[in-house]
Tab-separated table of C-alpha atoms in Angstrom:
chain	number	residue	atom	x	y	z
R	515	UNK	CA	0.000	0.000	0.000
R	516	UNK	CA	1.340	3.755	-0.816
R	517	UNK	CA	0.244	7.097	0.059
R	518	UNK	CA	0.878	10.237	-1.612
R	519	UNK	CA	-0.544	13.537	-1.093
R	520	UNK	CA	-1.207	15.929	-4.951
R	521	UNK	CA	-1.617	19.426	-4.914
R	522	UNK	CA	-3.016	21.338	-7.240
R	523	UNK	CA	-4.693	25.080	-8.281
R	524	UNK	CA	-7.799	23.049	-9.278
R	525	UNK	CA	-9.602	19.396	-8.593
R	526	UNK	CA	-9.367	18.311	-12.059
R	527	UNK	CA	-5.672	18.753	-12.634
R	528	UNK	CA	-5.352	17.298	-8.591
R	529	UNK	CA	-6.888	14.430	-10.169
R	530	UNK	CA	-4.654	14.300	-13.162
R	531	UNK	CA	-1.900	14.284	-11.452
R	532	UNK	CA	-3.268	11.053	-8.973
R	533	UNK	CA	-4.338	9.246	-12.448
R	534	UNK	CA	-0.630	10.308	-13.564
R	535	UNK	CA	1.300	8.732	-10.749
R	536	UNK	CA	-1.221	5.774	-9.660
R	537	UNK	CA	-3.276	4.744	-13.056
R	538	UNK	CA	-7.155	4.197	-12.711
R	539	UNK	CA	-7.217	1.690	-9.856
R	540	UNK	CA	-6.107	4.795	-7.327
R	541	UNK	CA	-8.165	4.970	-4.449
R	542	UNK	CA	-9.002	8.850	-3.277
R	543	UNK	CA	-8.792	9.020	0.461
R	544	UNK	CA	-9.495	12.595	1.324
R	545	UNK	CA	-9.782	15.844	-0.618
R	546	UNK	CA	-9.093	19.002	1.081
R	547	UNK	CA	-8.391	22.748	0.453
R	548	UNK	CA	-4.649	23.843	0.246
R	549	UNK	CA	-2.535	25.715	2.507
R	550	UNK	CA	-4.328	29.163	3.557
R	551	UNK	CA	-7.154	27.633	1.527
R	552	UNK	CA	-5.495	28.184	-1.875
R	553	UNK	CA	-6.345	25.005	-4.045
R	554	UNK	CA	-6.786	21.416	-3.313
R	555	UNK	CA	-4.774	18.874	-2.049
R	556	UNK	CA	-5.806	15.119	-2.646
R	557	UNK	CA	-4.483	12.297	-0.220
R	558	UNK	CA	-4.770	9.152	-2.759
R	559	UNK	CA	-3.441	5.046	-2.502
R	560	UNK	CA	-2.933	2.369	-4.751
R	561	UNK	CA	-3.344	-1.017	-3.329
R	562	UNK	CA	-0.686	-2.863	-4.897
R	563	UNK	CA	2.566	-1.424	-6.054
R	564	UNK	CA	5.247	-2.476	-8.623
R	565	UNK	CA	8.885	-2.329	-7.132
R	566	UNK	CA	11.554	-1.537	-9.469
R	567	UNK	CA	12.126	-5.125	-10.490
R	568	UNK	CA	8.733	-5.164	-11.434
R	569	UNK	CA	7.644	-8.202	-9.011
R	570	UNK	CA	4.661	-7.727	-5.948
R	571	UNK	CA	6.314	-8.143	-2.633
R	572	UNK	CA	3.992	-10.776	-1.663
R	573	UNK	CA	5.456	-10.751	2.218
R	574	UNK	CA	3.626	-7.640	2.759
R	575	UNK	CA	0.450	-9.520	2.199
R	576	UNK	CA	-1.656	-10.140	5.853
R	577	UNK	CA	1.025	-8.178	7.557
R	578	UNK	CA	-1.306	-6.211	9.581
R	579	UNK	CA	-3.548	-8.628	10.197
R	580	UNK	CA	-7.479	-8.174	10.935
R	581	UNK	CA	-8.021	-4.223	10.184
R	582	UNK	CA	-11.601	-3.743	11.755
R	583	UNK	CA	-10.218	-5.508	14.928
R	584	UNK	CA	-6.727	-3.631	15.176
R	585	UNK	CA	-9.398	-0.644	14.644
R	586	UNK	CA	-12.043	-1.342	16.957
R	587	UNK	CA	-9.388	-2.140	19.769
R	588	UNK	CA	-8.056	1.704	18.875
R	589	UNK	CA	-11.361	3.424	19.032
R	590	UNK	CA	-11.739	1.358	22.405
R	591	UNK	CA	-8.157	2.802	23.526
R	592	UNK	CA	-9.262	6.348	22.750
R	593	UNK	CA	-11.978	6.142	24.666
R	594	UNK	CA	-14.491	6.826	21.419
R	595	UNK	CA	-17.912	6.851	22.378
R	596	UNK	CA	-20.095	3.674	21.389
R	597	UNK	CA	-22.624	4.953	18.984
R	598	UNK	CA	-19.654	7.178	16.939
R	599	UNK	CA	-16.807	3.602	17.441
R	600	UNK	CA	-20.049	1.744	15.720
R	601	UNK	CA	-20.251	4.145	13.095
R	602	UNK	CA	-16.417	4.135	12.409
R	603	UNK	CA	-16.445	0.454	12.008
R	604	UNK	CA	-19.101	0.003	9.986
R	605	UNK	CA	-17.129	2.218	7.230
R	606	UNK	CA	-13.986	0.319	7.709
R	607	UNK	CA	-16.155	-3.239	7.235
R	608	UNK	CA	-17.777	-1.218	4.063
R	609	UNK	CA	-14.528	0.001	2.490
R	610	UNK	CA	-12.681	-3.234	2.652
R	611	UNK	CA	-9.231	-2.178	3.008
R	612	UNK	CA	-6.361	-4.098	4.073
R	613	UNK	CA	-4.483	-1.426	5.627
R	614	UNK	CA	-5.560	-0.096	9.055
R	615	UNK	CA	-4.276	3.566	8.589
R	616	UNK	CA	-6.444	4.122	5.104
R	617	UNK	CA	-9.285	2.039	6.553
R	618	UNK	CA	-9.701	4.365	9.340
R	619	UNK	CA	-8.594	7.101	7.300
R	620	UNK	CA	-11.491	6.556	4.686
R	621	UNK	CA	-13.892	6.202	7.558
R	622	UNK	CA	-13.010	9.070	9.583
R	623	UNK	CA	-12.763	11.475	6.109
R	624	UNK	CA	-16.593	10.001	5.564
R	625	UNK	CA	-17.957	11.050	8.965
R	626	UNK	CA	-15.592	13.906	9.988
R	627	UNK	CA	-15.198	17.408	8.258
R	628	UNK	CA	-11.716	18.816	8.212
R	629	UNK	CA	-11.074	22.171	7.182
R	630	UNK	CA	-7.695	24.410	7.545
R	631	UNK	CA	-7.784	27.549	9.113
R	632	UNK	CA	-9.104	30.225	7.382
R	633	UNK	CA	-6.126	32.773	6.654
R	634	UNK	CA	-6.067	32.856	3.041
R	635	UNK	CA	-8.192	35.886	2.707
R	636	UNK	CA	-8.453	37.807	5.795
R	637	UNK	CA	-11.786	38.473	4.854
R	638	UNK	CA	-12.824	38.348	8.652
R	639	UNK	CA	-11.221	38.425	11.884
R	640	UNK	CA	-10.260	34.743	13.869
R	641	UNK	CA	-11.706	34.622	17.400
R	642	UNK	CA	-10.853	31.867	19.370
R	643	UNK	CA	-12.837	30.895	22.358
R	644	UNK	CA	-12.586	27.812	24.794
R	645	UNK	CA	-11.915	27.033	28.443
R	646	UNK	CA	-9.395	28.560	30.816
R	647	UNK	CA	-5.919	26.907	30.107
R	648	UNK	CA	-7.049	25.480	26.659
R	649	UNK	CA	-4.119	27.228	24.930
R	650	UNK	CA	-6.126	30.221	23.264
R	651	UNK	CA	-3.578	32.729	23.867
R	652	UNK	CA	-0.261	30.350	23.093
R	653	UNK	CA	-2.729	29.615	19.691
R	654	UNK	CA	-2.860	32.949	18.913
R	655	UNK	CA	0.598	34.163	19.438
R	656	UNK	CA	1.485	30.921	16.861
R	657	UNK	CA	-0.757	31.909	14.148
R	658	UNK	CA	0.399	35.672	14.567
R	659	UNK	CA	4.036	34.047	14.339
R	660	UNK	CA	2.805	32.345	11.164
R	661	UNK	CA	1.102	35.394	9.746
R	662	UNK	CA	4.347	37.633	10.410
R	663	UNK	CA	7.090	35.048	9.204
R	664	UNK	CA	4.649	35.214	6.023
R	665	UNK	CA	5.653	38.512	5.868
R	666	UNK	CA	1.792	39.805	5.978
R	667	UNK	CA	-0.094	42.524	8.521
R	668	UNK	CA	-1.568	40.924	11.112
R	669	UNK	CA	-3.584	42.875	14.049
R	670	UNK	CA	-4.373	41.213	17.511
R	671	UNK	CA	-6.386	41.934	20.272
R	672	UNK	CA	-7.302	40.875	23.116
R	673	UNK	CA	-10.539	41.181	25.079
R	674	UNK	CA	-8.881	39.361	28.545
R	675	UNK	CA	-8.666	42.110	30.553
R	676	UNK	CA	-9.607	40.589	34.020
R	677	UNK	CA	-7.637	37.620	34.519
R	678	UNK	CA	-4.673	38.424	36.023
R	679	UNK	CA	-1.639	38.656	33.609
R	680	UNK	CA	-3.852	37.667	30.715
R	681	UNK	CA	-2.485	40.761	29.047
R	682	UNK	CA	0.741	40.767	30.066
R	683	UNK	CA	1.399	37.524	28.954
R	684	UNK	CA	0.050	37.467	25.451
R	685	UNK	CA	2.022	41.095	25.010
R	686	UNK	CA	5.118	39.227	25.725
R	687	UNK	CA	4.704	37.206	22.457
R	688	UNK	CA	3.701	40.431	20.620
R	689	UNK	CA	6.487	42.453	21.267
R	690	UNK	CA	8.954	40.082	20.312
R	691	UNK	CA	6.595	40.088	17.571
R	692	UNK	CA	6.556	44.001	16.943
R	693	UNK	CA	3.137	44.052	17.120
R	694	UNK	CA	1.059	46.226	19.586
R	695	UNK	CA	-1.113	44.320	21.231
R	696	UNK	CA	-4.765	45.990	21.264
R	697	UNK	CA	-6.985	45.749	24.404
R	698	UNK	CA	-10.967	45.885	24.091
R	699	UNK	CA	-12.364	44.586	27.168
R	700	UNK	CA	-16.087	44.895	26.675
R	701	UNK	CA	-18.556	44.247	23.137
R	702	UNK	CA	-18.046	48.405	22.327
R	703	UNK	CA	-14.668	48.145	22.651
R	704	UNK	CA	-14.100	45.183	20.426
R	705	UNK	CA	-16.474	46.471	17.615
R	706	UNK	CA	-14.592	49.772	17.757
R	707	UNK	CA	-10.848	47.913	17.364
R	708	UNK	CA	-12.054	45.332	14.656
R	709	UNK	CA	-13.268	48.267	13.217
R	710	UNK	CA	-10.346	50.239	12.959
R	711	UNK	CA	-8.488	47.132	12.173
R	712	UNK	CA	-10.207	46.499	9.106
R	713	UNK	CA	-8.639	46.420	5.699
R	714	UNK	CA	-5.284	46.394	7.491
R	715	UNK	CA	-4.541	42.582	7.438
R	716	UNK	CA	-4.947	39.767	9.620
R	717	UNK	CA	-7.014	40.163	13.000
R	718	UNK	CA	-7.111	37.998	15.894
R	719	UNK	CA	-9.056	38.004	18.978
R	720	UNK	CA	-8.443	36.265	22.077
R	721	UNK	CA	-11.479	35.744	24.011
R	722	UNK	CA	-10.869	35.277	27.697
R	723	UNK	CA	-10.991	31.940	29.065
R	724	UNK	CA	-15.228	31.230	30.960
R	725	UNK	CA	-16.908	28.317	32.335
R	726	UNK	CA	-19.620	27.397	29.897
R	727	UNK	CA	-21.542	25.760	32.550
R	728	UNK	CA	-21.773	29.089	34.624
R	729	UNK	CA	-24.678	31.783	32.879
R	730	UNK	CA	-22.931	34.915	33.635
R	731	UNK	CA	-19.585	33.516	32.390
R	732	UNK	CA	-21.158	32.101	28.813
R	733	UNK	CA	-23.313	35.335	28.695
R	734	UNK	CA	-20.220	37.632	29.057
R	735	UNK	CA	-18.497	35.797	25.939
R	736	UNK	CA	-21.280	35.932	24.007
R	737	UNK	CA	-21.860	39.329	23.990
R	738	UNK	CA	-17.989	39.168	22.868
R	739	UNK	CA	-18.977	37.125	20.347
R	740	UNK	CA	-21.504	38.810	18.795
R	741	UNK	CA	-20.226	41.865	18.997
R	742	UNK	CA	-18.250	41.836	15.478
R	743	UNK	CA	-18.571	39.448	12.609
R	744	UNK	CA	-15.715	36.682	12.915
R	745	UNK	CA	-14.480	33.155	12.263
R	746	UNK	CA	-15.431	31.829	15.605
R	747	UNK	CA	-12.755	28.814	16.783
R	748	UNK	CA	-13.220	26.447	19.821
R	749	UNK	CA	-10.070	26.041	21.298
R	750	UNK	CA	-9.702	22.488	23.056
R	751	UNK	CA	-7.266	20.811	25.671
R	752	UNK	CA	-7.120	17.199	24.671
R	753	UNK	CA	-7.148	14.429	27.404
R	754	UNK	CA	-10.815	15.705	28.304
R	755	UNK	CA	-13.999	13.191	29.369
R	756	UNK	CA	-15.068	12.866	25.676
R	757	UNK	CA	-19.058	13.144	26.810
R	758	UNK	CA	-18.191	16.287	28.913
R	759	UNK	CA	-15.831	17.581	25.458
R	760	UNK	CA	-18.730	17.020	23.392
R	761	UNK	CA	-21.246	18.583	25.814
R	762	UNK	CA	-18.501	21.684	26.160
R	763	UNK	CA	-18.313	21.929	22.214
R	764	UNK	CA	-22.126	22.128	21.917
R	765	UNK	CA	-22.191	25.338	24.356
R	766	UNK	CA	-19.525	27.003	21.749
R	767	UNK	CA	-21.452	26.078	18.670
R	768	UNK	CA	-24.406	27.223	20.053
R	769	UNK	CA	-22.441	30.813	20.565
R	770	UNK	CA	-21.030	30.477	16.628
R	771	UNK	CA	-17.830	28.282	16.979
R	772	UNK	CA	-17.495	26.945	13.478
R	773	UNK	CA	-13.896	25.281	13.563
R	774	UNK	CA	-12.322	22.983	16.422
R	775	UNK	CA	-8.837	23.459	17.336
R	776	UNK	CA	-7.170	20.677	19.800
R	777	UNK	CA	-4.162	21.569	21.659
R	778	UNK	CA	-1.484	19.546	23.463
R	779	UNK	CA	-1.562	16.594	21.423
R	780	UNK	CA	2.053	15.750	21.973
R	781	UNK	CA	0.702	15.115	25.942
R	782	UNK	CA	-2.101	13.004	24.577
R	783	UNK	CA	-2.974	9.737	24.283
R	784	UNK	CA	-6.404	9.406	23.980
R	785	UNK	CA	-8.373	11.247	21.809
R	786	UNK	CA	-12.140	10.304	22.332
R	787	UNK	CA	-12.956	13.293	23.720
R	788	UNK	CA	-11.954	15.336	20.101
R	789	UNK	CA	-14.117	12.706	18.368
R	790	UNK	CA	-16.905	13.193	20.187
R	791	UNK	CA	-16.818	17.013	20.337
R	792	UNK	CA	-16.520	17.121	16.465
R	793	UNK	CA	-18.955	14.226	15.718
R	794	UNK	CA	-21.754	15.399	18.246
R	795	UNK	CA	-21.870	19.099	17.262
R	796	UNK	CA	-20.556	18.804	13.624
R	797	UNK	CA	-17.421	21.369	14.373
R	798	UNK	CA	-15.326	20.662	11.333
R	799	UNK	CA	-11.803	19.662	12.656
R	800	UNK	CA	-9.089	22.816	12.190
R	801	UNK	CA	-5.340	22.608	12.642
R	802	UNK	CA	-3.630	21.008	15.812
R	803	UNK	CA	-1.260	23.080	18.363
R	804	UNK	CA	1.241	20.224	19.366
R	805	UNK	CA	3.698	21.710	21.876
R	806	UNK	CA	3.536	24.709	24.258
R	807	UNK	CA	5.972	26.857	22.685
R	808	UNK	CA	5.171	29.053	20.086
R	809	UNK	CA	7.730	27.831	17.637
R	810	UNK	CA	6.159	24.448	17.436
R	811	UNK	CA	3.494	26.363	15.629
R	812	UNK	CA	0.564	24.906	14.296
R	813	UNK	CA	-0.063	21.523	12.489
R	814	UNK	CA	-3.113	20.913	9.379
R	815	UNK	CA	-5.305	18.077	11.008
R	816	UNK	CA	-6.686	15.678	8.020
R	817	UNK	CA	-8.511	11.670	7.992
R	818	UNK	CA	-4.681	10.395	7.677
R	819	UNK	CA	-3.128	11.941	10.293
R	820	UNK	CA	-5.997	11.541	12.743
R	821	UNK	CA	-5.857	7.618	11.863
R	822	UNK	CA	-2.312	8.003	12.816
R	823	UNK	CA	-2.604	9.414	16.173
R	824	UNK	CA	-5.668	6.849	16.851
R	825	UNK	CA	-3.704	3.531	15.803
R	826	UNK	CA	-0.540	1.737	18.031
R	827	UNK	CA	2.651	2.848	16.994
R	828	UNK	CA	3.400	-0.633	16.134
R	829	UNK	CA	-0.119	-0.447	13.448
R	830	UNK	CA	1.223	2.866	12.091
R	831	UNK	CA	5.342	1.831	11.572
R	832	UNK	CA	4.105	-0.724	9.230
R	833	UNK	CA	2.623	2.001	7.264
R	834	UNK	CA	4.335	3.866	4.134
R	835	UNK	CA	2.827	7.279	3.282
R	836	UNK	CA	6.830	8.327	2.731
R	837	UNK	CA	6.173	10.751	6.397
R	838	UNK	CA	6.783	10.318	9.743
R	839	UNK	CA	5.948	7.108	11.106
R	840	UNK	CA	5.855	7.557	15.176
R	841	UNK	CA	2.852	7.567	16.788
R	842	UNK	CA	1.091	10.844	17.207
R	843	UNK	CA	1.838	11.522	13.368
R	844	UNK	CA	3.596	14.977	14.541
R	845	UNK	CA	6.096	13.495	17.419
């Protein structure tokens, strides 16, 4: 089995390219958007390929041995909810695919909607909201990193005014940065910065961490929320109870969250609870922040990569997309 990843300005030459390098009997694992949502990418396999002396390797044959069962004992690992593991399994059983990382792959690209984050245009601002400690501010001070080293204007503010050294520490990033960091603590504020902002680049907004089980905390954020017209981005902890994640990720749809962004994956080893928040609420999966420091940056998040942080290391080794093999696909 091989794995290759096209890119392309438009889907019919993406597919050209896949016919090109795989013939007709290519299978078509995911199709995405590009980088900064310029084009399309297309993650394709072929089942069975030539080596250069033009003989099958017929030893790779069974090597991974029963793929719904290596993947139901997976989904089981991560803690995946019943109804969404039965789901899962029944589109691995359907697809018929000897290789556990494009079985689940397939499956999770059939009942999962990935999408990168939307920087291409600027055409609105990015507002991340989430828990306290989720990584919202970290998140932002990467994708200003990214928006800077891109040499492009980028504008962020901040509406944590209250908690203390919420400011302080996000300005710390800025500076190095040379960006001024803007503060708009209340819904007038933040309509009147955005405003000014506009047409200027990039803007991001970090919402202050609130408890979205608490009325005064979720009303607070929403008037936040509503206050200007933005890409609204659930930022996630992972290692959370996956019905409580899901439960938490309904709260923040309900308020406009669109995208869902899962942090500290590298200090992860289940990840139910980012299944269930995405599956239960239909929050289409964004990119991934792996480590705290900003220059880990930000990772895309696609069906491939997710089956690779899902499946045992041992599952995932035996696997030859030509990237990196450990477990946790970004380790």
């Amino acid at each position: 089995m091989r794995l290759k990843t096209f890119s392309a300005d438009t889907m019919n030459e993406a597919m050209m390219l896949v016919k090109e390098h795989f013939g007709e009997d290519a299978i078509i694992v995911s199709t995405q958007a590009g980088e900064d949502g310029q084009g399309v990418r297309i993650t394709a396999a072929i089942d069975q390929v030539e080596d250069e002396y033009d003989f099958d390797d017929d030893s790779l044959h069974g090597a991974y041995g029963d793929p719904v069962e290596i993947i139901a004992d997976a989904l089981l690992n991560n803690g995946v909810p019943p109804q969404i593991s039965d789901e899962l399994i029944s589109a691995v059983e359907e697809l018929s695919m000897e290789d556990p990382v494009l079985a689940l792959a397939g499956a999770l690209d059939r009942y999962f909607s990935f999408a990168p984050m939307p920087m291409g245009t600027a055409e609105k601002p990015i507002l991340l909201v989430g828990m306290p400690g989720a990584g919202k501010t970290v998140t932002i001070a990467k994708l200003a990193t990214r928006i800077v080293m891109q040499k492009q204007p980028v504008r962020v503010i901040t509406t944590d005014t209250v908690r203390a050294g919420g400011f302080a520490q996000l300005e710390a990033f800025t500076k190095i940065l040379k960006l001024k960091l803007i503060s708009a603590g209340i819904p007038g504020e933040l309509r009147t910065a955005v405003s000014e902002a506009s047409g200027r680049g990039h803007i991001l907004i970090d919402c202050p961490g609130g408890n979205p089980f608490d009325d005064d905390d979720i009303d607070r954020q929403a008037r936040l929320i509503k206050a200007v017209d933005a890409d609204v981005i659930l930022v996630m902890a992972g290692g959370v109870d996956p019905m409580e994640a899901a439960e938490i990720a309904g709260i923040y749809r309900e308020l406009g969250a669109r995208r869902l962004l899962l942090t500290r994956i590298d200090m992860t080893r289940r990840f139910g609870s980012y299944l269930s928040a995405a599956a239960l609420t239909g929050l289409q999966m964004t990119d991934v922040g792996v480590g705290p420091s900003v220059a880990d940056g930000l990772r895309p998040m696609n069906p491939v990569t997710l089956a690779r942080l899902l499946l045992p290391k041992s599952v995932v080794e035996n696997f030859d997309d030509q990237q990196q093999t450990a477990r946790g696909a970004y380790g």
